[in-house]
CSV table of C-alpha atoms in Angstrom, one decimal:
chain,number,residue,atom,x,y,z
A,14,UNK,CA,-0.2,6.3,-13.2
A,15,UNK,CA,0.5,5.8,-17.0
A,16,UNK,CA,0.5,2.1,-17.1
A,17,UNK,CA,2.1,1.6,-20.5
A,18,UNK,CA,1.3,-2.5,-20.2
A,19,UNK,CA,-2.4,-1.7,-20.9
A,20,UNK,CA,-4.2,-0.7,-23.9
A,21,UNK,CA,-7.0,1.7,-22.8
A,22,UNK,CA,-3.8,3.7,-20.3
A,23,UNK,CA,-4.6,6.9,-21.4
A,24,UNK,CA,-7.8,6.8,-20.4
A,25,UNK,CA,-6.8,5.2,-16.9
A,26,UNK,CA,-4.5,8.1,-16.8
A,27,UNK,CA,-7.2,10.8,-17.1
A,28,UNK,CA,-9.2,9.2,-14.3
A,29,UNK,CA,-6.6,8.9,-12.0
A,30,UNK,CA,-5.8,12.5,-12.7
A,31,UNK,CA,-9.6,13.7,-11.7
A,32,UNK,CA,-9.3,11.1,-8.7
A,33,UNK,CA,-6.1,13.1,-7.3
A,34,UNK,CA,-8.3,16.3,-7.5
A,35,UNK,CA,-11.3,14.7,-6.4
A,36,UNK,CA,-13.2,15.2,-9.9
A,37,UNK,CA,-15.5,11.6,-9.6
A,38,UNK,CA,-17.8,10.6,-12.2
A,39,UNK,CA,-20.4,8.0,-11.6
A,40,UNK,CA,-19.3,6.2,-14.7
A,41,UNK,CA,-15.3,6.0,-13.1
A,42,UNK,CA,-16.0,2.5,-11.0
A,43,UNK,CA,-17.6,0.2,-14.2
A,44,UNK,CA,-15.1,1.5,-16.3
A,45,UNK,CA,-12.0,1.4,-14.4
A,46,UNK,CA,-13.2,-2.5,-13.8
A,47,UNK,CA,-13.2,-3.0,-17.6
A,48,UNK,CA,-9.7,-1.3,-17.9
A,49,UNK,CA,-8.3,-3.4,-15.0
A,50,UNK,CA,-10.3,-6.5,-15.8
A,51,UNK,CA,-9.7,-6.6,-19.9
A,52,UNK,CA,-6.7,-4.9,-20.1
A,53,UNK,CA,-5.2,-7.2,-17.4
A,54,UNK,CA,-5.9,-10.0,-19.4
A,55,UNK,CA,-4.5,-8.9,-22.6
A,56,UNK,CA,-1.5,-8.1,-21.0
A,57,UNK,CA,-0.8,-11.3,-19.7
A,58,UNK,CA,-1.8,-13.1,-22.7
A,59,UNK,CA,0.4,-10.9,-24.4
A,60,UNK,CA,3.2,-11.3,-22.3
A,61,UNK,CA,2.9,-15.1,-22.4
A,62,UNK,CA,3.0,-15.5,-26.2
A,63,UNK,CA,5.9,-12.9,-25.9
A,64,UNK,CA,7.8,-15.3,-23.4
A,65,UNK,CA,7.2,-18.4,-25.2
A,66,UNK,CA,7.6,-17.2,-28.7
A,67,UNK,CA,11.1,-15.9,-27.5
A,68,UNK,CA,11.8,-18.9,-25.4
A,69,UNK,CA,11.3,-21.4,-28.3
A,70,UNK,CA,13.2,-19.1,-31.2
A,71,UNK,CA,16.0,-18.6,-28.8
A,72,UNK,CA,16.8,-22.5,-26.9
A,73,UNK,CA,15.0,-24.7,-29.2
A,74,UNK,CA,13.6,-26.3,-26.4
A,75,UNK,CA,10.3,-27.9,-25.5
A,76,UNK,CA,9.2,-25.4,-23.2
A,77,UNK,CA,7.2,-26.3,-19.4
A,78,UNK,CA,5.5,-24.3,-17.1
A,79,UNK,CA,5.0,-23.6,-13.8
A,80,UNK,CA,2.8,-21.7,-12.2
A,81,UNK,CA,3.9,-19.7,-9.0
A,82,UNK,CA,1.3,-18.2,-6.7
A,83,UNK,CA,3.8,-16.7,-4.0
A,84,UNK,CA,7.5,-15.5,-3.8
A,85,UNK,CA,8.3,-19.0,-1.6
A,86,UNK,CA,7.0,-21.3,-5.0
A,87,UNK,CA,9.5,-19.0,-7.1
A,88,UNK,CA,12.4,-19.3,-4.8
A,89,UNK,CA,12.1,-22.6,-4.2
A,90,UNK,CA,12.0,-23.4,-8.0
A,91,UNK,CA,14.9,-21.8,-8.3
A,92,UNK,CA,16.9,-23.4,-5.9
A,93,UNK,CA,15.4,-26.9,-7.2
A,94,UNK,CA,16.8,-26.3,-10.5
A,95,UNK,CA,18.8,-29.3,-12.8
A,96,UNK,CA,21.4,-26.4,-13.7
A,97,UNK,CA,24.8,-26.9,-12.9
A,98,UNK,CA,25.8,-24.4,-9.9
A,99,UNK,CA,28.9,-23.1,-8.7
A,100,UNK,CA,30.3,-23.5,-5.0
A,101,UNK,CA,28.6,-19.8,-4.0
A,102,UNK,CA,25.3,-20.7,-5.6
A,103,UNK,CA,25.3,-23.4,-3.4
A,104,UNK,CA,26.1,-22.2,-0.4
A,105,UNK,CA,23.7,-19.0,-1.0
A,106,UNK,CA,21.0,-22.2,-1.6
A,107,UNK,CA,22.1,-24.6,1.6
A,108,UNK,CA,21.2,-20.8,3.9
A,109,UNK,CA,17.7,-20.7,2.5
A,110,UNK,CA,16.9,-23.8,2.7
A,111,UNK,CA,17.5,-23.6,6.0
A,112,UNK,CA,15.7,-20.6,7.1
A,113,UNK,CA,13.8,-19.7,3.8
A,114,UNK,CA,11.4,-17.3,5.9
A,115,UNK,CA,14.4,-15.1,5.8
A,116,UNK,CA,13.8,-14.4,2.8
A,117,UNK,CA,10.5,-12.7,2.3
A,118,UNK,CA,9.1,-16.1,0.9
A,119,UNK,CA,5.2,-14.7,2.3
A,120,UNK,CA,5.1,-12.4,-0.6
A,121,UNK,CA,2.1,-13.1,-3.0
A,122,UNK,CA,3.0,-12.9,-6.9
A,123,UNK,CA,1.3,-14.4,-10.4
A,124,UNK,CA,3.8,-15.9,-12.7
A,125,UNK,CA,4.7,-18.5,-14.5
A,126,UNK,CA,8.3,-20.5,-14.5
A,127,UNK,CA,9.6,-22.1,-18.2
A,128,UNK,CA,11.7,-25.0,-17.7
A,129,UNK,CA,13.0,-27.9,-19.7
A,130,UNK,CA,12.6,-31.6,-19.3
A,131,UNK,CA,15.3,-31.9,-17.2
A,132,UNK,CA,14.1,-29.3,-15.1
A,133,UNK,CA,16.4,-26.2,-15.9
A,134,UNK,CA,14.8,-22.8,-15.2
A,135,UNK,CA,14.9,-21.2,-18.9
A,136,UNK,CA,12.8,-18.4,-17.6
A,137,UNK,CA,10.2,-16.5,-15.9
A,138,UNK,CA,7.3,-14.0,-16.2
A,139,UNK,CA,5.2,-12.3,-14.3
A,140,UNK,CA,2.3,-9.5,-13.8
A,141,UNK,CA,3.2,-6.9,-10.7
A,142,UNK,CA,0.9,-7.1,-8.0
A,143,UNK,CA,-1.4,-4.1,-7.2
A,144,UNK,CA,-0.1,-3.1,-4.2
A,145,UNK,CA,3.5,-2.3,-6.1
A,146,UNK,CA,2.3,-0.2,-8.8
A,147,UNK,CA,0.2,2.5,-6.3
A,148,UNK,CA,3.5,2.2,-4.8
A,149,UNK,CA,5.3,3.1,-7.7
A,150,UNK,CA,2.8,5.3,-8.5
A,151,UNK,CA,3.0,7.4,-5.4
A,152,UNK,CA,6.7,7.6,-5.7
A,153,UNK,CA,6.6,9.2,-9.3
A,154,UNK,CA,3.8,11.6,-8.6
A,155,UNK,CA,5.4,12.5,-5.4
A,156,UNK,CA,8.6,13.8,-7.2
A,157,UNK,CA,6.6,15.7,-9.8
A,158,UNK,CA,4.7,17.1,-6.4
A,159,UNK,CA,6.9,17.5,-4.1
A,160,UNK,CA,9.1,19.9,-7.1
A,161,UNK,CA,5.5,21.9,-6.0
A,162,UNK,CA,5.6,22.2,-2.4
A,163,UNK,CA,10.0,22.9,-2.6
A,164,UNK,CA,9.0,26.0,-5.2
A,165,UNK,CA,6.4,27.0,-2.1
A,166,UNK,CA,8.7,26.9,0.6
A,167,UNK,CA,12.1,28.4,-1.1
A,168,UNK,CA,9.5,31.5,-2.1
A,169,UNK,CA,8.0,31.7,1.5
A,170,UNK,CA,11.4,31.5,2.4
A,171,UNK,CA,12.9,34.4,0.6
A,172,UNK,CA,9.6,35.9,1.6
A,173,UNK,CA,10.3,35.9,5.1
A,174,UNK,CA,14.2,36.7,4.9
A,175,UNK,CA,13.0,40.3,2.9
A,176,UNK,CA,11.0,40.9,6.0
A,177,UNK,CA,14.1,40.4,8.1
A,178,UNK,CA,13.3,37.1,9.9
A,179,UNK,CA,16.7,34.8,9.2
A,180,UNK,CA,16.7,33.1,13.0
A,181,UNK,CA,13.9,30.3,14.1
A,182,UNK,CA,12.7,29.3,11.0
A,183,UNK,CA,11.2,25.4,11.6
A,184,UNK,CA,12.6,23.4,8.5
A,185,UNK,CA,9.4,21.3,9.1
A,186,UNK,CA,6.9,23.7,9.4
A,187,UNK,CA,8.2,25.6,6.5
A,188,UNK,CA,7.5,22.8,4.3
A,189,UNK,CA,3.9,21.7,6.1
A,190,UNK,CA,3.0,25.5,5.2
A,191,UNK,CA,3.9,25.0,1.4
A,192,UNK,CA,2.2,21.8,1.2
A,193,UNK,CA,-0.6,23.1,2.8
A,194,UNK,CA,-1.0,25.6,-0.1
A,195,UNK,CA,0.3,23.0,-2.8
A,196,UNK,CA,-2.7,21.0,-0.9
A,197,UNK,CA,-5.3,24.2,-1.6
A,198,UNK,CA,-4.3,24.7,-5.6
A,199,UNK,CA,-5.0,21.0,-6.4
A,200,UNK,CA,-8.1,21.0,-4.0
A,201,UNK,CA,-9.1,24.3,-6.3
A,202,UNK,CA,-7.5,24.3,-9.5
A,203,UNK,CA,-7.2,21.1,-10.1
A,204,UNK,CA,-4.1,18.8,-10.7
A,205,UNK,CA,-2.4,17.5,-14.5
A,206,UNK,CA,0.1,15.3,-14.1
A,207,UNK,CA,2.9,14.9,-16.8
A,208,UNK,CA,2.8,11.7,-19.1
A,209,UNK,CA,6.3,10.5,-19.2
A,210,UNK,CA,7.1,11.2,-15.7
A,211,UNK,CA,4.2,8.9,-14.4
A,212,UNK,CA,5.1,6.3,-17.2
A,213,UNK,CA,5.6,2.8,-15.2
A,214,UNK,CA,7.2,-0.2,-17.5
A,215,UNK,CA,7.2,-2.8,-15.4
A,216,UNK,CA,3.6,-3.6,-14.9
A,217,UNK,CA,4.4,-6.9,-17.4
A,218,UNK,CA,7.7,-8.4,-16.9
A,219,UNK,CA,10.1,-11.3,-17.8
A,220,UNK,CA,13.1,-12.7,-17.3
A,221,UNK,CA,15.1,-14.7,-20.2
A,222,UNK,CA,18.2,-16.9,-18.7
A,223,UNK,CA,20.9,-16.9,-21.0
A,224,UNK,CA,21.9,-20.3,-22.5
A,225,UNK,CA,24.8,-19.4,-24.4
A,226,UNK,CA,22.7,-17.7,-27.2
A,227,UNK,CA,23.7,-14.7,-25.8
A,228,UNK,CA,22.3,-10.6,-26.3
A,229,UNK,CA,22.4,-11.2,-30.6
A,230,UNK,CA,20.0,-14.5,-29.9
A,231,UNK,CA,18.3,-13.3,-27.8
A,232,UNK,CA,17.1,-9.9,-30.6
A,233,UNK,CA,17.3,-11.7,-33.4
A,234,UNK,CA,14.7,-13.9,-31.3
A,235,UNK,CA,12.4,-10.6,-30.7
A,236,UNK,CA,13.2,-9.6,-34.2
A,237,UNK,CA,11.7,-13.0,-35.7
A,238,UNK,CA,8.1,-12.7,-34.0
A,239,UNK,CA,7.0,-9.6,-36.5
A,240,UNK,CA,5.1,-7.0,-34.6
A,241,UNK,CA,7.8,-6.9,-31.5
A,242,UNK,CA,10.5,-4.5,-31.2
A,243,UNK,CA,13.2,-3.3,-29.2
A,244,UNK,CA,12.7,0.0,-27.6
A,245,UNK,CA,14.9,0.3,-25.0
A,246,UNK,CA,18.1,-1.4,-23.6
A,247,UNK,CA,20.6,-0.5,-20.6
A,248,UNK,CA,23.2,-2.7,-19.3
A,249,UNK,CA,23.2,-2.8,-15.2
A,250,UNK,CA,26.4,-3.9,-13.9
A,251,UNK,CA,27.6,-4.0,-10.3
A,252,UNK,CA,25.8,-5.4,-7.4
A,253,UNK,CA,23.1,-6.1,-10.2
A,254,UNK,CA,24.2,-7.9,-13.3
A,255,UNK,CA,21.6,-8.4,-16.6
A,256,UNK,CA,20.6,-6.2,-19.5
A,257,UNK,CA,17.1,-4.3,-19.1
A,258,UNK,CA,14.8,-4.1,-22.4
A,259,UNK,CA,11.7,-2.8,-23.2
A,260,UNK,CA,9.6,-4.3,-26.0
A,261,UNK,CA,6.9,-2.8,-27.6
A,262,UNK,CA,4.7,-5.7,-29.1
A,263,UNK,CA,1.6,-5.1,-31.3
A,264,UNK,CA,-1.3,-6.8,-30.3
A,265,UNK,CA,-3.4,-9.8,-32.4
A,266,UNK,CA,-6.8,-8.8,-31.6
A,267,UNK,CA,-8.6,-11.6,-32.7
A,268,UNK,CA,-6.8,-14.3,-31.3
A,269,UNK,CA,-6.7,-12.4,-28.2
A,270,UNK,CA,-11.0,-12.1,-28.8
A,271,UNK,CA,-11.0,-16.2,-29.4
A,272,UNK,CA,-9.0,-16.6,-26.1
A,273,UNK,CA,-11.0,-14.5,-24.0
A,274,UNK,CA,-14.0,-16.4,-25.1
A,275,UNK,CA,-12.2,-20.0,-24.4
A,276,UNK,CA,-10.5,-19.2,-21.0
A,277,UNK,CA,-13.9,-20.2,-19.0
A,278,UNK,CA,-13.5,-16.6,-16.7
A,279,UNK,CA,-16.4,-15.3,-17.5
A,280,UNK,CA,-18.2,-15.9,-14.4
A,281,UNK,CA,-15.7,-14.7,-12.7
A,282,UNK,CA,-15.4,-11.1,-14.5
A,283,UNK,CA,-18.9,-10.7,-14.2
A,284,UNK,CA,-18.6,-11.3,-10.1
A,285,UNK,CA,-17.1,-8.0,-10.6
A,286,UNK,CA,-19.9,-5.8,-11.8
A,287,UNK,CA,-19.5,-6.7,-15.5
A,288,UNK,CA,-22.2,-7.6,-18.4
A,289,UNK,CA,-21.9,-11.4,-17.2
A,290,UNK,CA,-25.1,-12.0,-20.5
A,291,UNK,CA,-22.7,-10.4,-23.1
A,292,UNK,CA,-19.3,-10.1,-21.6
A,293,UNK,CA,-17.7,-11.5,-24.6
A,294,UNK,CA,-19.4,-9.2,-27.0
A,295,UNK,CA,-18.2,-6.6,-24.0
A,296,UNK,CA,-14.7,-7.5,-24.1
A,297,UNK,CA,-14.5,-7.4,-28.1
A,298,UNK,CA,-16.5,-4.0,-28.0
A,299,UNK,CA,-14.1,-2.1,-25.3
A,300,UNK,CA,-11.1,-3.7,-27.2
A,301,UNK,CA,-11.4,-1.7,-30.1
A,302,UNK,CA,-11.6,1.4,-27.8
A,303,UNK,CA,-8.0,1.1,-26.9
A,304,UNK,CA,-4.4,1.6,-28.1
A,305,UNK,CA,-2.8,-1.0,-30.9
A,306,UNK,CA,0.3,-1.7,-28.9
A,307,UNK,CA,1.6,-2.6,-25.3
A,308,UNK,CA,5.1,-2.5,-23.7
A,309,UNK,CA,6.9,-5.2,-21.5
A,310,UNK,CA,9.5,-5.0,-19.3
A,311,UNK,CA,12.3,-7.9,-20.0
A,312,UNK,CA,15.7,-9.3,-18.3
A,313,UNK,CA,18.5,-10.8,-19.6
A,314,UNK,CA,19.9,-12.2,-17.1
A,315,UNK,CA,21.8,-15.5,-16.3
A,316,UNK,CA,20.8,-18.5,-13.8
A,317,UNK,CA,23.3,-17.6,-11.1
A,318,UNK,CA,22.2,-13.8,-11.6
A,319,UNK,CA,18.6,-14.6,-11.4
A,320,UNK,CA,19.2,-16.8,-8.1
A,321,UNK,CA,21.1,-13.8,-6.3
A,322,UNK,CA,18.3,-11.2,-7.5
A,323,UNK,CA,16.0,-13.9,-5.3
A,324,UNK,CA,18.3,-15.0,-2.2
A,325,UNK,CA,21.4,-13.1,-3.0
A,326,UNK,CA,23.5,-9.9,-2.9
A,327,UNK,CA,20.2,-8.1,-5.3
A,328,UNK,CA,17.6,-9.3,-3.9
A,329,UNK,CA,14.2,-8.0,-4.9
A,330,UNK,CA,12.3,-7.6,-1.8
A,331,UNK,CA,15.9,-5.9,-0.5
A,332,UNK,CA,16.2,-3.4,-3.5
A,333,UNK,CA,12.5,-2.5,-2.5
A,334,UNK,CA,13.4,-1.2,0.8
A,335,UNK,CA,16.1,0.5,-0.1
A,336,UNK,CA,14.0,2.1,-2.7
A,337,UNK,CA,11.6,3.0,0.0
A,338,UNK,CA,14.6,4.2,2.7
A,339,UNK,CA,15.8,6.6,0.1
A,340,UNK,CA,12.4,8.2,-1.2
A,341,UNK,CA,13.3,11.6,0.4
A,342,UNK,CA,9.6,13.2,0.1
A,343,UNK,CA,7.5,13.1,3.3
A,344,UNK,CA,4.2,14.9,4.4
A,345,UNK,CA,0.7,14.1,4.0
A,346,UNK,CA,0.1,14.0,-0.1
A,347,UNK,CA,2.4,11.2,-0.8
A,348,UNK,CA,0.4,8.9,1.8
A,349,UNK,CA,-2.4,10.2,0.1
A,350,UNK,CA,-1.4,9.4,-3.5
A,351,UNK,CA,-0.2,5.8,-2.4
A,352,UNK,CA,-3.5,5.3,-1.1
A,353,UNK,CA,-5.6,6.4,-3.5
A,354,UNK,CA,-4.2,4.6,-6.1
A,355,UNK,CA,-4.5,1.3,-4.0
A,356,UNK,CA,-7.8,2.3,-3.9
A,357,UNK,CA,-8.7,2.9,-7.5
A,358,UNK,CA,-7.5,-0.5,-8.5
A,359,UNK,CA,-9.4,-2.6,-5.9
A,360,UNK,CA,-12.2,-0.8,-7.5
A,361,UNK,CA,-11.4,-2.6,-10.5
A,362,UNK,CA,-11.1,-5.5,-8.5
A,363,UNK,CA,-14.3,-5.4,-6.4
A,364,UNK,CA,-18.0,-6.4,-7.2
A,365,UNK,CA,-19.1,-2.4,-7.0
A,366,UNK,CA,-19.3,-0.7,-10.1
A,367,UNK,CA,-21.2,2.1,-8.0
A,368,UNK,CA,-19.4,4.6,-5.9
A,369,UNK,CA,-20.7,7.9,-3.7
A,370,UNK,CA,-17.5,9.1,-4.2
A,371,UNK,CA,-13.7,9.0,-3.7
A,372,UNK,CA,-13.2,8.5,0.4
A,373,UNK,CA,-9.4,9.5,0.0
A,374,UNK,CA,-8.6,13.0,-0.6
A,375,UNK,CA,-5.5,14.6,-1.2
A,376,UNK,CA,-6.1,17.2,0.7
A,377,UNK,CA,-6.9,14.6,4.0
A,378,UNK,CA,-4.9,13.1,6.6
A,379,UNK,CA,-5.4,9.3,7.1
A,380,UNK,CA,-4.5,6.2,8.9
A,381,UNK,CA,-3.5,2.8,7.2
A,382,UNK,CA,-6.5,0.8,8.8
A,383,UNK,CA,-8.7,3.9,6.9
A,384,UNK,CA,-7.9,2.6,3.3
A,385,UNK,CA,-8.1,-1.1,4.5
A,386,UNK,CA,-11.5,0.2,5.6
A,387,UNK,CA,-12.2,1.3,2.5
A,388,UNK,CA,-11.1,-1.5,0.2
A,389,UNK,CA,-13.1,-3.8,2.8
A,390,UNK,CA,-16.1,-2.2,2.3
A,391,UNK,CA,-15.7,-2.5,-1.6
A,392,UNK,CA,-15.4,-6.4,-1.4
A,393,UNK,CA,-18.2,-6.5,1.4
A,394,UNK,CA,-16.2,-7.2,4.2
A,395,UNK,CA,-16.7,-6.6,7.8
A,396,UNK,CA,-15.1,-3.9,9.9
A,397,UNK,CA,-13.9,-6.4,12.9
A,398,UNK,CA,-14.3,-5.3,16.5
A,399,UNK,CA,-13.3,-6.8,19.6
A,400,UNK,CA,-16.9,-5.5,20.4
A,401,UNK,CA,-18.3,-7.4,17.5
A,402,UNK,CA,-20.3,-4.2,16.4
């Protein structure tokens, strides 16, 4: 996973290339915590002077926030908005309201909502969850991978219609064979994922409502801050209406040093393995290690929009299954990559900065309650048994 929200990503990128080959070094668990850990918070401090600086160039407005802890906080928000709303918005509200566990409202997030005085949602950010990106991650290394194991079976295939065998060839077994082997060459000769394939944009995301200012406001907005720029913009249009972006902002390394040293989180850090005596000096020290710049994800969108992408015709959590229906790769080494990658970022999570090794291989075959096994053990949390042993 090439992370392109964090500044230290290519080095996160070379470790989680030895991790799919199995190549650990003791040094991999303290350092991935200071890349989740650090990174993680210049992101988000980042992507909140991003979303305010914006905010306040474009409206004019006195901004207010709102901090949302689970997709139910969000939603709610959202339907408790001042803004004017038109007869479907209403009725797509009055059907949540009365059955809002319908609608996925269980799902954890961290965001923040900007509102005015009077209440009107202005916009949003937030920082995907963990669990997403291994998800994401597994789905773009899967379709590098899987490119592997087709290339394997189409040549054991013409292999075995030379030899004249055309009749009673298992579609299934044909491809658990080339997997098999795809399985072997990582296990042997190791594994280099390409960059731009593995590139996720999304890890830092906002949403900007439209207020009449409209797409010009909103760049020349961007344009104002100095040291943001506009680096990518499509239009989606259809059953999902707003206008993707991708910014590239620089970062401001000493205010970003002076925050880290005011937000009070040091204890906390250091609960995960860090240099709790000097984790300041730690922080400033590993920030000069890393890249200049980080990328954001951001929606233009409108209210109405932004309400059907939460209880509507787009929602979210709906556009994830589909997502997840349509992945056509199958087999053991996506389950493995998905898990792995959960792994290595509870790592950076977890008070263990001291690993044996990696516990899911590529190459293995595994059950869900294995990696929750796994990340329980990093935290220091009991395998339950009926048995109580």
């Amino acid at each position: 996973m090439y992370l392109s929200a964090f500044l230290h990503r290519d080095e996160l990128f070379e470790i989680t290339n030895r991790w799919l080959c199995d190549d650990f070094k003791p040094t991999d668990p303290l350092q991935i915590t200071r890349i989740i850990t650090y990174d993680s918070f210049a992101g988000w401090e980042a992507l909140l002077h991003l979303t305010q600086s914006i905010l306040t160039g474009a409206t004019g407005k006195k901004l207010h926030e709102q901090r949302v802890k689970s997709k139910r906080e969000l939603k709610d928000f959202l339907c408790h908005s001042a803004r004017r709303q038109s007869l479907g918005i209403q009725t797509l509200i009055e059907k949540y309201t009365e059955t809002p566990e319908f609608y996925y409202v269980g799902a954890p997030m961290a965001g923040i909502v900007f509102h005015d005085e009077a209440m009107n949602v202005l916009g949003a950010c937030r920082f995907k969850k963990a669990r997403r990106i291994a998800e994401k991650s597994n789905r773009y290394a899967s379709r590098h991978i899987f490119e592997m194991v087709r290339e394997k079976g189409v040549a054991q295939m013409e292999a075995w219609e030379k030899q004249g065998v055309r009749n009673g060839i298992d579609p299934q077994e044909l491809y658990e064979q080339a997997e098999k082997q795809v399985m072997q060459e990582i296990r042997t000769k190791g594994l280099l994922l390409p960059e731009e394939p593995m590139t996720i944009k999304d890890v830092l995301g906002l949403k900007i409502v439209d207020l009449g200012f409209g797409e010009k406001g909103l760049e020349q907005a961007i344009k104002s801050l100095g040291g943001a720029e506009v680096m990518e913009k499509e239009r989606h249009s259809g059953n999902y209406n707003a206008v993707h972006y991708v910014i590239r902002m620089d970062v401001d390394f000493p205010e970003l040093c002076e925050k880290f040293r005011q937000n009070g989180k040091g204890l906390v850090y250091a609960q995960r393995g860090l240099p709790g005596d000097r984790i300041h000096q730690d922080f400033e020290d590993f920030m000069e290690t890393g890249a200049k710049d980080l990328y954001v994800d951001l929606i233009f969108t409108t209210y109405e929009e932004m309400i059907q992408s939460e209880i509507g015709r787009s929602m979210h959590e709906t556009r994830i299954f589909a997502q997840r229906s349509n992945q056509r790769v199958f087999g053991n080494i996506p389950v493995n990559i998905e898990y792995l990658m959960e792994y290595l970022l509870a790592v950076g999570l977890s008070p263990k900065v001291e690993l044996e090794d990696i516990p899911i291989k590529i190459w293995g075959r595994y059950l869900p309650e294995t990696l929750a096994y796994c990340i329980r053990k990093l935290f220091g949390m009991p395998e339950y048994s009926l048995m109580g042993f």
